[in-house]
Amino acid sequence: MDISAPKSHPLIGQKCGIAVKAPDLRIIGGREAKRGSWPWQVAILNKHREPFCGGTLLTKSWILTAAHCVRRKLLIRIGEHDLMSDEGTEQESRVIDSFIHPDYDADTVNNDIALLKVKHPFFLNNFVQPACLPSSTDELEIDTRAIILGWGKRKDTAFFGTDHLHQAEVPIVSPEDCRENYEDYHISDNMMCAGFKQGRVDSCAGDSGGPLLYQKNGKWTIYGITSFGEGCGQKGKYGIYAKVAKFVRWIKKTIG
């Protein structure tokens, strides 16, 4: 394998990272996504059927999300766009098993990654498709523009999230710049930062667990998992994401 040109990796030979409805590429400062353009995005619902986190479909039965999103009783909904409307494309399945990374630290939020397995595999169609995984050596270069998704708050002062799935484009930030702006936090090598120095465009509460994506060789690949930040879109405070490449071996071993 030529590690100088890492490729996006599907699981178990499946196709991945292809949206039948191409996203409009012209979250805070973001815009409403085109319905069906992010078919791997899932909404994670609590026992009261309230959406509170996001996630990414990797196979028909497995979802990648943040460790801090894991609860005892969870429901996964995919093919979703408007949370308040039954659009006929949604599928739901109950989580029967969850795997939090063994090195997850709730205090430092290091290794904030988890896998969820659903009881009934999802049916793949135009609105339900898996995203690709990067290789374990594949990391995005500084200033690369990536996409973040979610139904989270549009601004820090909002009480509720947005009903419609939103997307935003954010640049990857160097670890040095990120650490300089987060002196009270330990930004580990298993984390990555993205956002604008002036703020405004960012992930926010309710976006947690959702993906940071980049189109690699024509396939949408998940490079980050929305983890935490200080406020939402605050000046000099970037979004922090679990760096997926660091966990690819664990993901594949867990899924089997």
Short mmCIF file of C-alpha atoms in Angstrom, two decimals:
data_model
loop_
_atom_site.label_atom_id
_atom_site.label_comp_id
_atom_site.label_asym_id
_atom_site.label_seq_id
_atom_site.Cartn_x
_atom_site.Cartn_y
_atom_site.Cartn_z
CA MET A 1 0.00 0.00 0.00
CA ASP A 2 1.24 3.48 -0.86
CA ILE A 3 0.85 5.40 2.40
CA SER A 4 1.87 8.62 0.67
CA ALA A 5 -1.54 8.62 -0.99
CA PRO A 6 -3.97 7.26 1.61
CA LYS A 7 -7.44 6.42 0.39
CA SER A 8 -10.86 6.40 2.00
CA HIS A 9 -11.71 2.99 3.38
CA PRO A 10 -15.11 1.32 3.21
CA LEU A 11 -15.95 -1.43 5.69
CA ILE A 12 -16.53 -5.01 4.53
CA GLY A 13 -16.24 -4.11 0.87
CA GLN A 14 -19.25 -1.80 0.77
CA LYS A 15 -19.42 1.39 -1.22
CA CYS A 16 -19.29 4.50 0.91
CA GLY A 17 -19.22 8.28 0.92
CA ILE A 18 -21.42 8.74 -2.14
CA ALA A 19 -24.57 10.86 -1.91
CA VAL A 20 -27.07 10.36 -4.71
CA LYS A 21 -28.18 13.94 -4.10
CA ALA A 22 -24.99 15.99 -4.24
CA PRO A 23 -24.68 18.46 -1.35
CA ASP A 24 -24.89 22.19 -1.99
CA LEU A 25 -21.38 23.40 -1.20
CA ARG A 26 -21.66 27.12 -2.09
CA ILE A 27 -24.53 24.84 12.80
CA ILE A 28 -23.65 28.52 13.59
CA GLY A 29 -23.09 30.71 10.64
CA GLY A 30 -24.04 27.71 8.49
CA ARG A 31 -27.02 27.05 6.27
CA GLU A 32 -29.74 24.48 5.88
CA ALA A 33 -28.51 21.37 4.11
CA LYS A 34 -30.19 20.03 1.00
CA ARG A 35 -32.51 17.17 1.94
CA GLY A 36 -30.89 13.81 1.26
CA SER A 37 -27.43 15.23 0.60
CA TRP A 38 -25.85 13.77 3.76
CA PRO A 39 -27.33 10.23 3.88
CA TRP A 40 -24.95 8.99 6.61
CA GLN A 41 -26.01 11.61 9.16
CA VAL A 42 -28.03 10.14 12.02
CA ALA A 43 -29.97 11.70 14.88
CA ILE A 44 -29.50 10.03 18.25
CA LEU A 45 -32.65 10.11 20.39
CA ASN A 46 -32.91 9.57 24.15
CA LYS A 47 -35.49 7.42 25.94
CA HIS A 48 -38.02 10.25 25.56
CA ARG A 49 -37.44 10.22 21.78
CA GLU A 50 -35.74 13.61 21.96
CA PRO A 51 -32.79 14.19 19.59
CA PHE A 52 -29.71 15.33 21.53
CA CYS A 53 -26.67 14.13 19.57
CA GLY A 54 -25.60 13.24 16.05
CA GLY A 55 -23.67 10.35 14.57
CA THR A 56 -22.44 8.81 11.33
CA LEU A 57 -23.50 5.56 9.67
CA LEU A 58 -20.51 3.29 8.94
CA THR A 59 -22.37 0.10 8.00
CA LYS A 60 -26.02 -0.96 7.96
CA SER A 61 -25.78 -1.73 11.68
CA TRP A 62 -23.03 0.50 13.11
CA ILE A 63 -22.94 4.19 14.01
CA LEU A 64 -19.90 6.26 14.98
CA THR A 65 -20.47 9.00 17.57
CA ALA A 66 -18.92 10.71 20.59
CA ALA A 67 -18.44 8.77 23.82
CA HIS A 68 -20.13 11.54 25.81
CA CYS A 69 -23.33 10.95 23.80
CA VAL A 70 -23.80 7.37 25.02
CA ARG A 71 -26.80 6.70 27.29
CA ARG A 72 -28.55 3.54 28.48
CA LYS A 73 -31.54 3.69 26.13
CA LEU A 74 -30.96 5.14 22.67
CA LEU A 75 -32.78 5.19 19.36
CA ILE A 76 -31.12 5.92 16.02
CA ARG A 77 -32.99 7.76 13.28
CA ILE A 78 -31.55 8.09 9.78
CA GLY A 79 -32.92 9.47 6.51
CA GLU A 80 -33.91 12.49 8.58
CA HIS A 81 -33.93 16.16 7.57
CA ASP A 82 -36.78 18.00 9.31
CA LEU A 83 -37.08 16.71 12.87
CA MET A 84 -40.64 18.04 13.16
CA SER A 85 -41.97 16.47 9.97
CA ASP A 86 -42.52 12.88 8.82
CA GLU A 87 -40.99 12.99 5.34
CA GLY A 88 -41.35 9.29 4.59
CA THR A 89 -37.59 8.67 4.27
CA GLU A 90 -36.82 8.11 7.95
CA GLN A 91 -35.79 4.79 9.43
CA GLU A 92 -35.42 4.03 13.14
CA SER A 93 -33.70 1.27 15.06
CA ARG A 94 -32.98 0.72 18.74
CA VAL A 95 -29.40 0.58 19.99
CA ILE A 96 -28.67 -2.88 21.42
CA ASP A 97 -24.97 -2.46 22.15
CA SER A 98 -22.60 0.42 22.74
CA PHE A 99 -18.81 0.48 22.80
CA ILE A 100 -17.09 3.46 24.40
CA HIS A 101 -13.37 3.70 23.67
CA PRO A 102 -11.55 2.06 26.60
CA ASP A 103 -9.32 5.12 27.04
CA TYR A 104 -12.13 7.68 27.06
CA ASP A 105 -11.61 10.24 29.82
CA ALA A 106 -14.76 12.16 30.76
CA ASP A 107 -12.74 14.82 32.58
CA THR A 108 -10.34 15.71 29.76
CA VAL A 109 -12.74 14.49 27.00
CA ASN A 110 -9.80 12.66 25.43
CA ASN A 111 -10.63 9.71 23.15
CA ASP A 112 -14.23 10.94 22.85
CA ILE A 113 -15.42 8.23 20.48
CA ALA A 114 -17.95 5.40 20.61
CA LEU A 115 -19.65 2.84 18.39
CA LEU A 116 -23.35 1.98 18.55
CA LYS A 117 -24.90 -1.18 17.14
CA VAL A 118 -28.59 -1.19 16.19
CA LYS A 119 -31.03 -4.09 16.54
CA HIS A 120 -32.40 -3.90 13.01
CA PRO A 121 -29.96 -3.06 10.18
CA PHE A 122 -30.92 -0.05 8.10
CA PHE A 123 -32.04 -0.44 4.50
CA LEU A 124 -29.66 1.40 2.19
CA ASN A 125 -31.28 3.71 -0.36
CA ASN A 126 -30.92 7.25 -1.72
CA PHE A 127 -31.43 8.69 1.78
CA VAL A 128 -29.43 6.13 3.77
CA GLN A 129 -25.78 5.44 2.91
CA PRO A 130 -22.56 4.90 4.91
CA ALA A 131 -19.69 7.39 5.04
CA CYS A 132 -16.09 6.31 4.48
CA LEU A 133 -13.37 5.97 7.09
CA PRO A 134 -9.92 7.46 6.51
CA SER A 135 -6.82 5.30 6.72
CA SER A 136 -4.99 5.33 10.06
CA THR A 137 -2.29 7.56 8.53
CA ASP A 138 -4.61 10.01 6.82
CA GLU A 139 -4.95 13.44 8.41
CA LEU A 140 -6.26 16.70 6.95
CA GLU A 141 -3.75 19.46 6.28
CA ILE A 142 -4.01 22.82 8.03
CA ASP A 143 -6.50 25.23 6.37
CA THR A 144 -8.30 22.40 4.56
CA ARG A 145 -12.00 23.26 4.42
CA ALA A 146 -14.16 20.55 5.98
CA ILE A 147 -17.91 20.20 6.47
CA ILE A 148 -19.68 19.93 9.82
CA LEU A 149 -23.32 18.88 10.22
CA GLY A 150 -26.00 18.93 12.86
CA TRP A 151 -29.38 19.88 14.27
CA GLY A 152 -27.74 21.79 17.11
CA LYS A 153 -28.32 25.33 18.30
CA ARG A 154 -27.87 28.12 15.77
CA LYS A 155 -26.42 30.37 18.49
CA ASP A 156 -25.10 29.97 22.00
CA THR A 157 -28.09 31.70 23.62
CA ALA A 158 -30.70 29.53 21.91
CA PHE A 159 -32.58 27.07 24.13
CA PHE A 160 -33.57 24.59 21.44
CA GLY A 161 -31.78 23.21 18.40
CA THR A 162 -32.86 23.73 14.82
CA ASP A 163 -35.53 21.53 13.21
CA HIS A 164 -33.68 21.22 9.89
CA LEU A 165 -30.26 19.68 9.32
CA HIS A 166 -27.62 22.38 8.85
CA GLN A 167 -24.15 22.32 7.38
CA ALA A 168 -21.18 24.65 7.62
CA GLU A 169 -17.69 24.82 6.17
CA VAL A 170 -14.77 25.25 8.58
CA PRO A 171 -10.97 25.26 8.11
CA ILE A 172 -8.68 22.86 9.95
CA VAL A 173 -6.58 24.67 12.57
CA SER A 174 -3.05 23.77 13.65
CA PRO A 175 -2.65 22.06 17.05
CA GLU A 176 -0.37 24.90 18.14
CA ASP A 177 -2.94 27.58 17.36
CA CYS A 178 -5.66 25.52 19.02
CA ARG A 179 -3.67 24.93 22.22
CA GLU A 180 -2.81 28.61 22.39
CA ASN A 181 -6.52 29.44 22.46
CA TYR A 182 -7.44 26.64 24.88
CA GLU A 183 -4.82 27.03 27.59
CA ASP A 184 -7.13 25.60 30.26
CA TYR A 185 -7.74 22.39 28.30
CA HIS A 186 -5.50 19.51 27.30
CA ILE A 187 -5.69 19.31 23.51
CA SER A 188 -4.25 15.85 22.87
CA ASP A 189 -2.86 14.33 19.68
CA ASN A 190 -6.15 12.40 19.41
CA MET A 191 -8.03 15.67 18.90
CA MET A 192 -8.24 18.10 16.01
CA CYS A 193 -9.49 21.67 15.87
CA ALA A 194 -11.48 23.49 13.21
CA GLY A 195 -13.10 26.89 12.86
CA PHE A 196 -12.42 30.55 12.20
CA LYS A 197 -10.30 32.84 14.37
CA GLN A 198 -13.09 35.43 14.32
CA GLY A 199 -15.64 32.80 15.39
CA ARG A 200 -19.27 32.73 14.19
CA VAL A 201 -19.11 29.46 12.19
CA ASP A 202 -18.96 26.52 14.59
CA SER A 203 -20.60 23.37 15.87
CA CYS A 204 -22.80 23.84 18.95
CA ALA A 205 -24.82 21.98 21.58
CA GLY A 206 -26.81 19.23 19.84
CA ASP A 207 -24.19 18.78 17.11
CA SER A 208 -22.10 16.56 19.43
CA GLY A 209 -21.20 13.19 17.97
CA GLY A 210 -21.80 14.36 14.42
CA PRO A 211 -19.18 14.25 11.68
CA LEU A 212 -16.49 16.53 10.35
CA LEU A 213 -16.27 15.47 6.70
CA TYR A 214 -13.98 15.97 3.74
CA GLN A 215 -14.48 14.70 0.20
CA LYS A 216 -11.44 12.51 -0.52
CA ASN A 217 -11.10 11.11 -4.03
CA GLY A 218 -14.78 11.84 -4.64
CA LYS A 219 -15.93 10.08 -1.46
CA TRP A 220 -17.12 11.80 1.71
CA THR A 221 -14.90 10.63 4.55
CA ILE A 222 -15.31 11.22 8.30
CA TYR A 223 -12.16 12.76 9.74
CA GLY A 224 -13.55 14.15 12.98
CA ILE A 225 -16.31 13.63 15.54
CA THR A 226 -17.78 16.75 17.13
CA SER A 227 -16.59 16.66 20.73
CA PHE A 228 -16.57 19.98 22.60
CA GLY A 229 -15.80 23.68 22.53
CA GLU A 230 -16.09 26.78 24.69
CA GLY A 231 -19.40 28.41 23.85
CA CYS A 232 -20.52 28.38 20.23
CA GLY A 233 -18.75 30.34 17.54
CA GLN A 234 -16.90 32.49 20.08
CA LYS A 235 -13.97 34.52 18.82
CA GLY A 236 -10.75 32.52 19.11
CA LYS A 237 -12.54 29.42 20.42
CA TYR A 238 -12.46 26.65 17.84
CA GLY A 239 -14.51 23.47 17.76
CA ILE A 240 -12.70 20.38 19.07
CA TYR A 241 -13.13 17.05 17.30
CA ALA A 242 -11.97 13.50 18.00
CA LYS A 243 -9.45 12.63 15.28
CA VAL A 244 -10.93 9.55 13.58
CA ALA A 245 -7.69 8.39 11.91
CA LYS A 246 -6.26 7.68 15.36
CA PHE A 247 -9.06 5.22 16.07
CA VAL A 248 -9.50 3.36 12.76
CA ARG A 249 -7.88 0.16 14.03
CA TRP A 250 -10.12 0.17 17.12
CA ILE A 251 -13.20 0.82 14.98
CA LYS A 252 -12.46 -2.07 12.62
CA LYS A 253 -11.58 -4.43 15.48
CA THR A 254 -14.83 -3.56 17.31
CA ILE A 255 -17.05 -3.94 14.27
CA GLY A 256 -15.24 -7.15 13.35
#
